[in-house]
Amino acid sequence: MSTDPEAVHRDIDRTREALGSTIDELVDRVVETAHPKNVAKRAAASLQEKVQTPTGMAAAGGVAGLIVAMIALRVRNGRR
């Protein structure tokens, strides 16, 4: 390490620039990952993968059946 004040200042400036670039890259990654559109896309993709499994298909069928039953009950009770 140099004791020359100018060399120390140059080293500090180089380090500051490198650190600034690293921080900018990290911010870009976080913003891209946390953006609501990207979060929604990942959630939709994950859900699609899960529904395509046999267990997921059974669960989706069960939910669809419940919805149909609830609608049928509302229609039936509303006509009385």
Coordinates of C-alpha atoms in Angstrom, one line a residue:
M1 CA 0.0 0.0 0.0
S2 CA 1.3 3.4 -1.0
T3 CA 1.7 6.2 1.4
D4 CA 1.6 8.8 -1.4
P5 CA -1.7 10.8 -0.8
E6 CA -2.4 11.0 -4.5
A7 CA -2.0 7.3 -5.0
V8 CA -4.3 6.7 -2.0
H9 CA -6.9 9.0 -3.5
R10 CA -6.7 7.3 -6.9
D11 CA -7.1 3.9 -5.2
I12 CA -10.2 5.2 -3.2
D13 CA -11.7 6.6 -6.5
R14 CA -11.2 3.2 -8.3
T15 CA -12.7 1.4 -5.4
R16 CA -15.7 3.8 -5.2
E17 CA -16.4 3.3 -8.9
A18 CA -16.2 -0.5 -8.7
L19 CA -18.5 -0.5 -5.7
G20 CA -20.9 1.9 -7.4
S21 CA -21.1 -0.5 -10.4
T22 CA -21.7 -3.5 -8.2
I23 CA -24.5 -1.7 -6.3
D24 CA -26.1 -0.7 -9.6
E25 CA -26.0 -4.3 -10.8
L26 CA -27.6 -5.5 -7.6
V27 CA -30.3 -2.9 -7.7
D28 CA -31.1 -3.9 -11.3
R29 CA -31.4 -7.6 -10.2
V30 CA -33.7 -6.8 -7.3
V31 CA -35.9 -4.4 -9.2
E32 CA -36.3 -6.9 -12.0
T33 CA -37.1 -9.8 -9.6
A34 CA -39.5 -7.8 -7.4
H35 CA -41.4 -6.1 -10.2
P36 CA -45.1 -7.0 -9.8
K37 CA -45.4 -8.2 -13.4
N38 CA -42.5 -10.5 -13.0
V39 CA -43.8 -11.8 -9.7
A40 CA -47.2 -12.5 -11.3
K41 CA -45.6 -14.3 -14.2
R42 CA -43.6 -16.5 -11.9
A43 CA -46.7 -17.3 -9.8
A44 CA -48.8 -18.1 -12.9
A45 CA -46.0 -20.3 -14.3
S46 CA -45.7 -22.1 -11.0
L47 CA -49.5 -22.7 -10.8
Q48 CA -49.6 -24.0 -14.3
E49 CA -46.8 -26.5 -13.5
K50 CA -48.7 -27.7 -10.4
V51 CA -52.1 -28.0 -12.1
Q52 CA -50.5 -30.2 -14.8
T53 CA -49.6 -32.9 -12.3
P54 CA -52.2 -35.6 -11.4
T55 CA -52.6 -34.3 -7.9
G56 CA -53.0 -30.7 -9.3
M57 CA -55.6 -31.9 -11.8
A58 CA -57.6 -33.6 -9.0
A59 CA -57.4 -30.5 -6.8
A60 CA -58.5 -28.3 -9.7
G61 CA -61.4 -30.6 -10.5
G62 CA -62.5 -30.6 -6.8
V63 CA -62.4 -26.8 -6.7
A64 CA -64.4 -26.6 -10.0
G65 CA -66.9 -29.0 -8.5
L66 CA -67.3 -26.9 -5.4
I67 CA -67.9 -23.8 -7.5
V68 CA -70.5 -25.5 -9.6
A69 CA -72.3 -26.9 -6.5
M70 CA -72.3 -23.4 -4.9
I71 CA -73.7 -21.8 -8.0
A72 CA -76.4 -24.6 -8.3
L73 CA -77.4 -24.0 -4.7
R74 CA -77.7 -20.2 -5.1
V75 CA -79.8 -20.7 -8.3
R76 CA -82.0 -23.2 -6.5
N77 CA -82.4 -21.1 -3.4
G78 CA -83.0 -18.0 -5.4
R79 CA -85.9 -19.5 -7.3
R80 CA -87.9 -20.4 -4.2

